[in-house]
């Protein structure tokens, strides 16, 4: 009966994605226009606090942005899900608040029109513009489509200069509106541009509906953000796939009532994409590696203010132990032997008390494994009592070490998750970037959990959700890093977690997609088991 009730409760849950646009935003910049980003929060039903569930990309110099990045959310019919949308102007070194809108997910879902439109508020005596939301249930289609486009004879918009053409792809919504799903780079002063290959999931392109109307806008890029429409054409994925030969589309500008050139589809390829569960059911094992920050900036472990402090009276865990348990208790089920490799860094270690940036928590370099979460925590506590906290905060050693292990298992049977728990700013950022880029072709994900009150803004450089990490003309093959700030999930005293489930969800959110992206990159298919 218990299992039946669980199934019944889950049967009313749907995966939704929110497409977001804004109009007439406040201009917070003096020379240019605002660079908006929308951050979406959901209210915790028990504590009443809001926690972040996602954020869009930043669009430069645009008061009327249409965001490509969608916000994924679970919709529960039986639950009131309060949402808050906040818009910020993102500038170097800071941000300006542009307005907010609060509603419920049910109100968005039940909206009778094709678009949910509400005013932004929050700045006294100012009209902040409006926010526009389209909601749609997410398809389970996992296939990937690759498209190669080039332009031909694209006309000038004025008398003198050739355009800077780029392509924007929009998918239709109910009611006739469109949501943008992809933008290419632009080509400077070109009437015959060749754009880089578009690689996009069918789910993102048309939500699994191959007959859904798609609009392709050829725009002339403007540094002001006010891109000019050259012309458009309409098609759908089925029609694109039917024709094996290159296809040519006329660009029509309805406002000018004129033909403005051509766009050619020179190649299209459909790739079967498997899910995370396909690989797990096929036998892929997840291996959990932990690296704990033992630098002096954590504070004396005997002091109540230390991030490594254990309460001897009430036995309340510190932030490091909270993170270890929350994540380890989930990951342990995806590995048959239950072993976790555990390391520390940034301490002077016995017997000579030399500084080490990678030492085993169990004291055994030949076999640095702990049997389960409890053994991992016990070895962490033992290590804390035997080393001297020191520094600096270097990540490259543990990343390179884990990468060397992962490089020996590249056939799909094994995948590694490196959890780095740290209190401070990275001291070897260039070396860490190079290590991550080198590891991006391996079966490895890196999760960085920041504890304490340090400024973690530099971590955003590593968590490359919007563009792949690069340094010295080297570029990552895929995004493998997720950064989470621990304080968002702790109560006021910082001694207990508000929601262990929410913390684990945030920390592990990107892992399934990272596993799938590795398998796709290597052309690995899941093993079929009876």
Short mmCIF file of C-alpha atoms in Angstrom, two decimals:
data_model
loop_
_atom_site.label_atom_id
_atom_site.label_comp_id
_atom_site.label_asym_id
_atom_site.label_seq_id
_atom_site.Cartn_x
_atom_site.Cartn_y
_atom_site.Cartn_z
CA UNK A 1 0.00 0.00 0.00
CA UNK A 2 2.87 2.37 0.83
CA UNK A 3 4.43 1.95 -2.62
CA UNK A 4 1.07 2.47 -4.27
CA UNK A 5 0.60 5.73 -2.40
CA UNK A 6 4.04 6.92 -3.47
CA UNK A 7 3.27 6.13 -7.07
CA UNK A 8 -0.07 7.88 -6.81
CA UNK A 9 1.54 11.02 -5.40
CA UNK A 10 4.20 11.08 -8.08
CA UNK A 11 1.65 10.59 -10.86
CA UNK A 12 0.59 14.23 -10.47
CA UNK A 13 4.10 15.58 -11.01
CA UNK A 14 5.15 16.93 -14.41
CA UNK A 15 8.42 18.32 -15.71
CA UNK A 16 7.88 21.84 -17.03
CA UNK A 17 10.13 24.45 -18.57
CA UNK A 18 9.62 28.19 -18.48
CA UNK A 19 10.59 30.43 -21.41
CA UNK A 20 11.16 34.01 -20.26
CA UNK A 21 11.14 37.38 -22.02
CA UNK A 22 11.00 40.96 -20.73
CA UNK A 23 9.85 44.20 -22.30
CA UNK A 24 10.63 47.85 -21.53
CA UNK A 25 13.12 47.20 -18.77
CA UNK A 26 14.70 50.08 -16.87
CA UNK A 27 18.00 51.24 -18.33
CA UNK A 28 20.47 51.17 -15.43
CA UNK A 29 23.59 51.94 -17.53
CA UNK A 30 24.84 55.40 -18.42
CA UNK A 31 26.58 54.80 -21.72
CA UNK A 32 24.97 51.61 -23.01
CA UNK A 33 21.81 49.68 -22.09
CA UNK A 34 21.11 47.26 -19.25
CA UNK A 35 22.54 43.73 -19.52
CA UNK A 36 19.59 41.76 -18.07
CA UNK A 37 19.44 38.38 -16.40
CA UNK A 38 16.42 36.79 -14.71
CA UNK A 39 16.87 34.74 -11.52
CA UNK A 40 13.97 32.45 -10.55
CA UNK A 41 13.24 31.39 -6.97
CA UNK A 42 10.76 28.98 -5.37
CA UNK A 43 9.49 29.33 -1.80
CA UNK A 44 10.24 26.53 0.64
CA UNK A 45 6.78 25.36 1.77
CA UNK A 46 7.97 24.60 5.32
CA UNK A 47 10.24 27.51 6.22
CA UNK A 48 8.86 30.18 3.92
CA UNK A 49 12.30 31.11 2.53
CA UNK A 50 12.98 31.40 -1.20
CA UNK A 51 15.71 29.33 -2.85
CA UNK A 52 17.06 29.70 -6.36
CA UNK A 53 15.92 27.17 -8.96
CA UNK A 54 17.59 28.66 -12.02
CA UNK A 55 18.73 31.71 -13.90
CA UNK A 56 18.82 32.76 -17.54
CA UNK A 57 21.87 33.80 -19.48
CA UNK A 58 22.92 37.46 -19.52
CA UNK A 59 21.93 39.37 -22.67
CA UNK A 60 24.08 42.43 -23.37
CA UNK A 61 22.59 45.88 -24.01
CA UNK A 62 18.95 44.91 -24.36
CA UNK A 63 15.84 46.31 -22.67
CA UNK A 64 13.58 43.80 -24.45
CA UNK A 65 15.38 40.48 -23.99
CA UNK A 66 14.22 37.06 -25.15
CA UNK A 67 16.21 34.51 -23.16
CA UNK A 68 17.33 31.25 -24.76
CA UNK A 69 17.97 29.38 -21.51
CA UNK A 70 14.83 27.74 -20.12
CA UNK A 71 14.07 27.24 -16.43
CA UNK A 72 13.19 23.65 -15.51
CA UNK A 73 10.73 23.05 -12.68
CA UNK A 74 8.70 20.15 -11.29
CA UNK A 75 4.97 20.94 -11.24
CA UNK A 76 2.95 19.38 -8.42
CA UNK A 77 -0.78 19.72 -8.79
CA UNK A 78 -1.48 19.24 -5.08
CA UNK A 79 1.10 21.79 -3.84
CA UNK A 80 1.14 25.59 -3.80
CA UNK A 81 4.42 26.48 -5.49
CA UNK A 82 5.26 30.14 -4.99
CA UNK A 83 7.68 31.61 -7.52
CA UNK A 84 9.63 34.84 -7.58
CA UNK A 85 11.26 36.28 -10.70
CA UNK A 86 13.94 38.95 -10.18
CA UNK A 87 15.60 40.85 -13.02
CA UNK A 88 19.12 42.25 -12.67
CA UNK A 89 21.43 44.36 -14.80
CA UNK A 90 24.70 42.41 -14.70
CA UNK A 91 27.84 44.54 -14.93
CA UNK A 92 31.46 43.81 -14.20
CA UNK A 93 31.87 43.68 -10.44
CA UNK A 94 28.21 43.95 -9.50
CA UNK A 95 24.54 44.08 -10.46
CA UNK A 96 21.57 46.46 -10.32
CA UNK A 97 18.06 45.38 -9.41
CA UNK A 98 15.56 46.03 -12.23
CA UNK A 99 12.34 44.59 -10.81
CA UNK A 100 10.55 41.49 -9.55
CA UNK A 101 7.34 39.56 -10.06
CA UNK A 102 5.80 37.03 -7.68
CA UNK A 103 3.20 34.44 -8.59
CA UNK A 104 2.47 30.72 -8.28
CA UNK A 105 3.29 27.99 -10.75
CA UNK A 106 -0.39 27.05 -10.78
CA UNK A 107 -1.33 30.58 -11.88
CA UNK A 108 1.12 30.37 -14.78
CA UNK A 109 -0.07 26.89 -15.80
CA UNK A 110 -3.75 27.84 -15.57
CA UNK A 111 -3.35 31.05 -17.56
CA UNK A 112 -5.84 30.98 -20.44
CA UNK A 113 -3.76 32.99 -22.89
CA UNK A 114 -0.69 31.79 -24.72
CA UNK A 115 1.57 34.05 -22.67
CA UNK A 116 1.63 34.87 -18.97
CA UNK A 117 2.34 38.60 -18.78
CA UNK A 118 2.77 40.52 -15.53
CA UNK A 119 4.32 43.88 -14.57
CA UNK A 120 7.65 44.01 -12.80
CA UNK A 121 7.66 45.95 -9.52
CA UNK A 122 10.06 46.73 -6.69
CA UNK A 123 11.50 50.15 -7.51
CA UNK A 124 9.45 53.00 -5.96
CA UNK A 125 7.88 55.48 -8.38
CA UNK A 126 9.25 53.65 -11.43
CA UNK A 127 7.61 51.53 -14.09
CA UNK A 128 9.88 48.50 -14.37
CA UNK A 129 8.47 46.96 -17.54
CA UNK A 130 6.86 43.53 -17.87
CA UNK A 131 7.90 39.90 -17.77
CA UNK A 132 6.49 37.34 -20.21
CA UNK A 133 6.46 33.63 -19.43
CA UNK A 134 5.55 30.68 -21.63
CA UNK A 135 5.23 27.29 -19.94
CA UNK A 136 5.34 23.86 -21.52
CA UNK A 137 5.55 20.28 -20.38
CA UNK A 138 8.94 18.79 -21.22
CA UNK A 139 9.17 16.04 -23.78
CA UNK A 140 11.08 12.84 -22.99
CA UNK A 141 12.76 12.91 -26.42
CA UNK A 142 16.55 12.78 -26.03
CA UNK A 143 17.70 12.86 -29.67
CA UNK A 144 20.19 15.45 -30.91
CA UNK A 145 20.06 17.21 -34.28
CA UNK A 146 23.03 18.84 -36.01
CA UNK A 147 22.47 21.53 -38.64
CA UNK A 148 24.91 23.39 -40.89
CA UNK A 149 23.68 26.69 -42.33
CA UNK A 150 25.21 29.28 -44.60
CA UNK A 151 23.90 32.54 -46.02
CA UNK A 152 23.93 33.60 -49.65
CA UNK A 153 23.45 37.03 -51.23
CA UNK A 154 22.24 38.55 -47.97
CA UNK A 155 21.28 42.15 -48.69
CA UNK A 156 22.49 45.30 -46.99
CA UNK A 157 20.11 47.01 -44.62
CA UNK A 158 21.45 50.44 -45.48
CA UNK A 159 23.35 52.00 -48.34
CA UNK A 160 26.94 51.49 -47.29
CA UNK A 161 27.83 48.52 -45.11
CA UNK A 162 27.44 44.80 -45.44
CA UNK A 163 25.48 43.19 -42.55
CA UNK A 164 26.82 41.21 -39.59
CA UNK A 165 24.46 38.24 -40.06
CA UNK A 166 23.48 35.80 -37.31
CA UNK A 167 20.67 33.25 -37.06
CA UNK A 168 18.06 33.02 -34.29
CA UNK A 169 15.76 29.98 -34.09
CA UNK A 170 12.31 30.33 -32.54
CA UNK A 171 9.71 27.63 -31.85
CA UNK A 172 5.99 28.30 -31.91
CA UNK A 173 3.79 28.28 -28.80
CA UNK A 174 0.08 27.86 -28.44
CA UNK A 175 -1.71 31.03 -29.46
CA UNK A 176 0.81 31.97 -32.14
CA UNK A 177 3.66 33.38 -30.03
CA UNK A 178 7.27 32.20 -30.40
CA UNK A 179 10.09 31.44 -27.95
CA UNK A 180 13.75 31.69 -28.94
CA UNK A 181 15.72 28.44 -28.58
CA UNK A 182 19.09 29.16 -30.22
CA UNK A 183 21.31 31.96 -31.50
CA UNK A 184 24.41 31.54 -33.66
CA UNK A 185 27.48 33.74 -33.64
CA UNK A 186 27.56 36.66 -36.10
CA UNK A 187 29.82 37.02 -39.15
CA UNK A 188 31.25 40.50 -39.71
CA UNK A 189 30.55 42.33 -42.97
CA UNK A 190 29.48 39.22 -44.84
CA UNK A 191 26.88 38.69 -47.52
CA UNK A 192 27.72 34.98 -47.70
CA UNK A 193 28.29 33.88 -44.09
CA UNK A 194 29.01 30.33 -42.98
CA UNK A 195 27.88 29.77 -39.39
CA UNK A 196 29.31 27.22 -36.99
CA UNK A 197 27.49 23.91 -36.73
CA UNK A 198 24.34 24.02 -34.61
CA UNK A 199 24.04 21.11 -32.22
CA UNK A 200 20.80 21.12 -30.26
CA UNK A 201 18.53 18.58 -28.60
CA UNK A 202 15.22 17.88 -30.27
CA UNK A 203 13.65 18.58 -26.89
CA UNK A 204 15.07 22.11 -26.89
CA UNK A 205 14.42 22.73 -30.56
CA UNK A 206 10.77 21.68 -30.76
CA UNK A 207 10.04 19.78 -27.51
CA UNK A 208 9.89 16.49 -29.40
CA UNK A 209 7.18 17.70 -31.82
CA UNK A 210 8.76 17.26 -35.26
CA UNK A 211 5.88 19.12 -36.95
CA UNK A 212 6.07 22.19 -34.71
CA UNK A 213 6.48 25.44 -36.62
CA UNK A 214 10.01 26.89 -36.46
CA UNK A 215 10.96 30.44 -37.41
CA UNK A 216 14.47 31.30 -38.48
CA UNK A 217 15.39 34.98 -38.21
CA UNK A 218 18.49 36.24 -39.95
CA UNK A 219 19.57 39.28 -37.93
CA UNK A 220 22.29 41.87 -38.41
CA UNK A 221 24.24 42.04 -35.17
CA UNK A 222 24.48 45.45 -33.46
CA UNK A 223 26.88 46.07 -30.56
CA UNK A 224 24.10 48.12 -28.93
CA UNK A 225 22.01 44.96 -28.63
CA UNK A 226 19.38 46.34 -31.02
CA UNK A 227 19.85 43.65 -33.68
CA UNK A 228 18.15 44.41 -36.99
CA UNK A 229 15.93 41.85 -38.73
CA UNK A 230 17.15 41.07 -42.24
CA UNK A 231 14.58 38.41 -43.09
CA UNK A 232 12.88 35.23 -41.93
CA UNK A 233 11.72 31.83 -43.11
CA UNK A 234 9.49 29.13 -41.59
CA UNK A 235 9.81 25.35 -41.58
CA UNK A 236 9.67 22.36 -39.20
CA UNK A 237 12.03 19.56 -38.24
CA UNK A 238 10.17 16.92 -40.26
CA UNK A 239 10.52 18.95 -43.44
CA UNK A 240 14.19 19.59 -42.74
CA UNK A 241 14.81 15.85 -42.30
CA UNK A 242 12.85 14.73 -45.37
CA UNK A 243 15.19 16.28 -47.89
CA UNK A 244 18.62 14.69 -48.11
CA UNK A 245 19.95 17.32 -50.53
CA UNK A 246 20.88 20.86 -49.43
CA UNK A 247 17.82 23.07 -49.00
CA UNK A 248 17.53 26.76 -49.81
CA UNK A 249 15.16 29.16 -48.01
CA UNK A 250 14.29 32.69 -49.07
CA UNK A 251 14.68 35.39 -46.45
CA UNK A 252 11.56 37.54 -46.47
CA UNK A 253 11.23 40.83 -44.62
CA UNK A 254 7.52 41.34 -44.08
CA UNK A 255 7.90 44.94 -42.91
CA UNK A 256 9.85 45.95 -46.01
CA UNK A 257 7.87 43.58 -48.27
CA UNK A 258 11.14 42.49 -49.81
CA UNK A 259 13.32 39.43 -50.33
CA UNK A 260 16.66 39.88 -48.51
CA UNK A 261 18.73 36.90 -49.65
CA UNK A 262 18.90 33.18 -48.93
CA UNK A 263 19.84 30.73 -46.20
CA UNK A 264 20.98 27.24 -47.18
CA UNK A 265 20.85 24.13 -45.02
CA UNK A 266 23.91 22.26 -46.25
CA UNK A 267 23.79 19.33 -43.84
CA UNK A 268 21.48 17.82 -41.24
CA UNK A 269 22.11 14.81 -39.04
CA UNK A 270 19.99 13.15 -36.36
CA UNK A 271 21.77 11.44 -33.46
CA UNK A 272 20.09 9.00 -31.11
CA UNK A 273 20.57 10.20 -27.53
CA UNK A 274 20.25 7.93 -24.53
CA UNK A 275 19.20 8.95 -21.04
CA UNK A 276 21.14 8.87 -17.79
CA UNK A 277 18.94 6.01 -16.56
CA UNK A 278 19.68 4.02 -19.72
CA UNK A 279 23.36 3.99 -18.74
CA UNK A 280 22.74 3.33 -15.04
CA UNK A 281 20.45 0.41 -15.89
CA UNK A 282 23.10 -0.78 -18.33
CA UNK A 283 25.58 -1.11 -15.49
CA UNK A 284 27.50 2.19 -15.43
CA UNK A 285 29.01 2.68 -11.96
CA UNK A 286 29.41 6.12 -10.34
CA UNK A 287 32.60 6.54 -8.30
CA UNK A 288 32.64 9.23 -5.62
CA UNK A 289 35.90 11.06 -4.80
CA UNK A 290 36.00 13.67 -2.01
CA UNK A 291 38.56 16.43 -1.48
CA UNK A 292 38.28 18.48 1.74
CA UNK A 293 39.83 21.89 2.39
CA UNK A 294 42.14 21.85 5.44
CA UNK A 295 43.53 25.37 4.99
CA UNK A 296 44.00 27.69 7.98
CA UNK A 297 41.32 30.11 6.74
CA UNK A 298 38.74 27.64 8.07
CA UNK A 299 39.70 28.66 11.60
CA UNK A 300 40.93 26.66 14.57
CA UNK A 301 38.80 23.46 14.75
CA UNK A 302 38.57 23.92 18.51
CA UNK A 303 36.89 27.30 18.09
CA UNK A 304 33.11 27.50 17.79
CA UNK A 305 33.58 29.92 14.87
CA UNK A 306 35.59 27.41 12.85
CA UNK A 307 34.01 25.79 9.80
CA UNK A 308 35.58 22.54 11.01
CA UNK A 309 34.11 22.81 14.52
CA UNK A 310 32.13 19.88 15.93
CA UNK A 311 29.68 20.58 18.74
CA UNK A 312 30.77 18.17 21.55
CA UNK A 313 27.54 18.73 23.52
CA UNK A 314 24.80 18.37 20.93
CA UNK A 315 26.86 16.62 18.24
CA UNK A 316 25.69 18.97 15.50
CA UNK A 317 27.64 18.47 12.27
CA UNK A 318 29.69 21.21 10.64
CA UNK A 319 29.23 22.37 7.04
CA UNK A 320 31.76 19.87 5.70
CA UNK A 321 30.00 16.92 7.29
CA UNK A 322 26.59 18.16 6.14
CA UNK A 323 27.82 18.26 2.55
CA UNK A 324 29.48 14.85 2.82
CA UNK A 325 26.34 13.19 4.15
CA UNK A 326 23.82 14.93 1.91
CA UNK A 327 25.65 14.00 -1.28
CA UNK A 328 27.24 10.72 -0.22
CA UNK A 329 23.95 9.24 0.93
CA UNK A 330 22.60 9.63 -2.61
CA UNK A 331 25.65 8.68 -4.65
CA UNK A 332 26.35 5.53 -2.60
CA UNK A 333 23.46 3.68 -4.27
CA UNK A 334 25.03 4.03 -7.72
CA UNK A 335 28.14 2.04 -6.86
CA UNK A 336 28.08 -1.66 -6.03
CA UNK A 337 31.03 -1.68 -3.61
CA UNK A 338 30.12 1.50 -1.69
CA UNK A 339 33.72 2.76 -1.48
CA UNK A 340 34.54 6.49 -1.48
CA UNK A 341 38.04 7.82 -2.16
CA UNK A 342 38.72 10.57 0.38
CA UNK A 343 41.46 13.22 0.29
CA UNK A 344 42.43 16.42 2.05
CA UNK A 345 44.44 19.40 0.82
CA UNK A 346 46.12 22.50 2.23
CA UNK A 347 47.48 21.10 5.51
CA UNK A 348 50.78 20.13 7.13
CA UNK A 349 50.62 16.38 7.61
CA UNK A 350 52.51 14.01 9.94
CA UNK A 351 55.11 12.73 10.48
CA UNK A 352 57.25 15.56 9.00
CA UNK A 353 54.42 18.09 8.77
CA UNK A 354 55.21 19.11 5.22
CA UNK A 355 52.48 20.94 3.33
CA UNK A 356 50.39 18.62 1.14
CA UNK A 357 47.77 19.45 -1.47
CA UNK A 358 46.57 15.87 -1.69
CA UNK A 359 46.68 13.37 1.16
CA UNK A 360 44.42 10.37 1.95
CA UNK A 361 41.92 10.79 4.76
CA UNK A 362 42.47 7.20 5.87
CA UNK A 363 46.26 7.61 5.93
CA UNK A 364 46.81 4.93 3.27
CA UNK A 365 48.11 6.37 -0.03
CA UNK A 366 48.00 2.93 -1.66
CA UNK A 367 44.30 2.46 -0.88
CA UNK A 368 42.64 5.84 -0.04
CA UNK A 369 39.12 4.41 0.12
CA UNK A 370 36.49 4.65 2.84
CA UNK A 371 33.72 2.09 3.23
CA UNK A 372 30.53 4.12 2.99
CA UNK A 373 29.50 7.55 4.26
CA UNK A 374 30.03 6.86 7.97
CA UNK A 375 33.59 5.66 7.43
CA UNK A 376 34.26 8.72 5.26
CA UNK A 377 33.04 11.06 8.01
CA UNK A 378 35.00 9.15 10.68
CA UNK A 379 38.23 9.43 8.69
CA UNK A 380 37.59 13.13 8.09
CA UNK A 381 37.28 13.68 11.87
CA UNK A 382 40.39 11.60 12.58
CA UNK A 383 42.41 13.54 10.00
CA UNK A 384 41.24 16.85 11.46
CA UNK A 385 42.78 15.90 14.83
CA UNK A 386 46.14 14.89 13.35
CA UNK A 387 47.03 17.57 10.78
CA UNK A 388 47.87 21.26 11.05
CA UNK A 389 45.66 23.54 8.99
CA UNK A 390 47.78 25.62 6.63
CA UNK A 391 47.39 26.57 2.94
CA UNK A 392 47.15 27.75 0.20
CA UNK A 393 43.87 26.69 -1.46
CA UNK A 394 44.99 24.70 -4.52
CA UNK A 395 42.61 22.53 -6.56
CA UNK A 396 44.76 21.42 -9.49
CA UNK A 397 46.46 18.53 -7.66
CA UNK A 398 43.26 16.67 -6.71
CA UNK A 399 41.69 17.34 -10.11
CA UNK A 400 44.71 16.03 -12.01
CA UNK A 401 44.96 13.01 -9.72
CA UNK A 402 41.29 12.09 -10.20
CA UNK A 403 41.61 12.69 -13.93
CA UNK A 404 44.52 10.23 -14.13
CA UNK A 405 42.32 7.56 -12.59
CA UNK A 406 39.35 8.42 -14.82
CA UNK A 407 41.56 8.26 -17.92
CA UNK A 408 41.94 4.51 -17.34
CA UNK A 409 38.17 3.93 -17.59
CA UNK A 410 36.85 5.52 -20.79
CA UNK A 411 34.53 2.83 -22.15
CA UNK A 412 31.32 3.72 -20.33
CA UNK A 413 31.34 1.24 -17.46
CA UNK A 414 32.61 3.80 -14.93
CA UNK A 415 32.07 7.51 -14.28
CA UNK A 416 33.76 9.62 -11.58
CA UNK A 417 32.37 12.46 -9.46
CA UNK A 418 34.92 14.64 -7.66
CA UNK A 419 33.41 16.62 -4.77
CA UNK A 420 35.62 19.51 -3.59
CA UNK A 421 34.45 21.18 -0.37
CA UNK A 422 36.22 24.48 0.28
CA UNK A 423 35.95 27.68 2.28
CA UNK A 424 38.03 30.03 0.14
CA UNK A 425 39.07 31.54 -3.11
CA UNK A 426 41.24 29.36 -5.34
CA UNK A 427 44.93 30.28 -5.24
CA UNK A 428 45.90 28.34 -8.38
CA UNK A 429 43.12 29.45 -10.76
CA UNK A 430 45.16 29.18 -14.03
CA UNK A 431 46.38 25.68 -13.13
CA UNK A 432 42.85 24.68 -12.06
CA UNK A 433 41.38 25.88 -15.34
CA UNK A 434 43.94 23.90 -17.32
CA UNK A 435 43.25 20.82 -15.20
CA UNK A 436 39.49 21.10 -15.78
CA UNK A 437 39.92 21.62 -19.53
CA UNK A 438 42.17 18.56 -19.74
CA UNK A 439 39.65 16.52 -17.73
CA UNK A 440 36.66 17.62 -19.83
CA UNK A 441 37.24 14.75 -22.28
CA UNK A 442 37.19 12.17 -19.48
CA UNK A 443 34.36 10.40 -17.59
CA UNK A 444 34.50 12.97 -14.78
CA UNK A 445 32.28 15.60 -13.16
CA UNK A 446 33.56 18.13 -10.63
CA UNK A 447 31.29 19.53 -7.92
CA UNK A 448 32.58 22.43 -5.84
CA UNK A 449 30.72 23.21 -2.62
CA UNK A 450 31.63 26.53 -1.02
CA UNK A 451 31.24 26.74 2.78
CA UNK A 452 31.48 29.83 4.93
CA UNK A 453 31.11 33.51 4.03
CA UNK A 454 33.94 34.01 1.53
CA UNK A 455 33.46 35.76 -1.81
CA UNK A 456 32.89 32.87 -4.21
CA UNK A 457 32.24 34.99 -7.32
CA UNK A 458 35.40 33.64 -8.99
CA UNK A 459 33.83 30.16 -8.96
CA UNK A 460 31.44 31.30 -11.70
CA UNK A 461 34.42 31.23 -14.07
CA UNK A 462 34.65 27.47 -13.54
CA UNK A 463 30.90 26.73 -13.57
CA UNK A 464 30.60 27.41 -17.30
CA UNK A 465 26.87 27.01 -17.88
CA UNK A 466 26.67 29.67 -20.61
CA UNK A 467 29.99 29.14 -22.40
CA UNK A 468 32.71 26.51 -22.21
CA UNK A 469 35.74 27.16 -20.01
CA UNK A 470 38.84 28.38 -21.86
CA UNK A 471 42.36 29.64 -21.16
CA UNK A 472 45.46 30.18 -23.34
CA UNK A 473 43.60 29.19 -26.53
CA UNK A 474 42.55 25.92 -24.89
CA UNK A 475 38.84 25.20 -24.60
CA UNK A 476 36.93 22.58 -22.64
CA UNK A 477 35.22 19.82 -24.59
CA UNK A 478 32.13 20.05 -22.33
CA UNK A 479 30.90 21.59 -19.09
CA UNK A 480 31.92 19.34 -16.16
CA UNK A 481 31.82 21.76 -13.19
CA UNK A 482 28.95 22.63 -10.84
CA UNK A 483 29.39 25.17 -8.02
CA UNK A 484 27.00 25.41 -5.07
CA UNK A 485 27.17 27.84 -2.15
CA UNK A 486 26.42 25.97 1.07
CA UNK A 487 25.11 28.94 3.06
CA UNK A 488 21.98 29.04 0.91
CA UNK A 489 20.89 25.79 2.52
CA UNK A 490 21.79 26.44 6.16
CA UNK A 491 19.71 28.04 8.89
CA UNK A 492 20.69 31.22 10.72
CA UNK A 493 23.01 29.48 13.17
CA UNK A 494 24.79 27.71 10.26
CA UNK A 495 24.75 24.48 12.28
CA UNK A 496 21.97 22.62 10.49
CA UNK A 497 20.74 22.31 6.95
CA UNK A 498 17.31 23.65 5.99
CA UNK A 499 16.67 20.96 3.40
CA UNK A 500 19.15 18.13 2.84
CA UNK A 501 17.09 16.99 -0.14
CA UNK A 502 17.21 20.44 -1.74
CA UNK A 503 20.97 20.69 -1.13
CA UNK A 504 21.59 17.29 -2.73
CA UNK A 505 19.33 18.19 -5.67
CA UNK A 506 21.21 21.43 -6.30
CA UNK A 507 24.63 19.81 -5.99
CA UNK A 508 23.87 16.79 -8.20
CA UNK A 509 21.54 18.55 -10.65
CA UNK A 510 23.96 18.65 -13.60
CA UNK A 511 25.53 15.20 -13.14
CA UNK A 512 23.03 13.18 -15.26
CA UNK A 513 23.44 15.51 -18.24
CA UNK A 514 27.22 15.49 -17.82
CA UNK A 515 27.24 11.68 -17.84
CA UNK A 516 25.11 11.62 -20.99
CA UNK A 517 27.23 14.28 -22.71
CA UNK A 518 30.39 12.25 -22.09
CA UNK A 519 28.82 9.07 -23.47
CA UNK A 520 27.55 10.95 -26.54
CA UNK A 521 30.95 12.54 -27.14
CA UNK A 522 32.58 9.09 -27.09
CA UNK A 523 29.81 7.41 -29.07
CA UNK A 524 29.07 5.01 -26.22
CA UNK A 525 25.68 3.27 -26.08
CA UNK A 526 24.21 1.72 -22.95
CA UNK A 527 24.40 -2.02 -22.47
CA UNK A 528 21.01 -3.69 -22.94
CA UNK A 529 20.24 -5.98 -20.03
CA UNK A 530 17.40 -8.47 -19.78
#
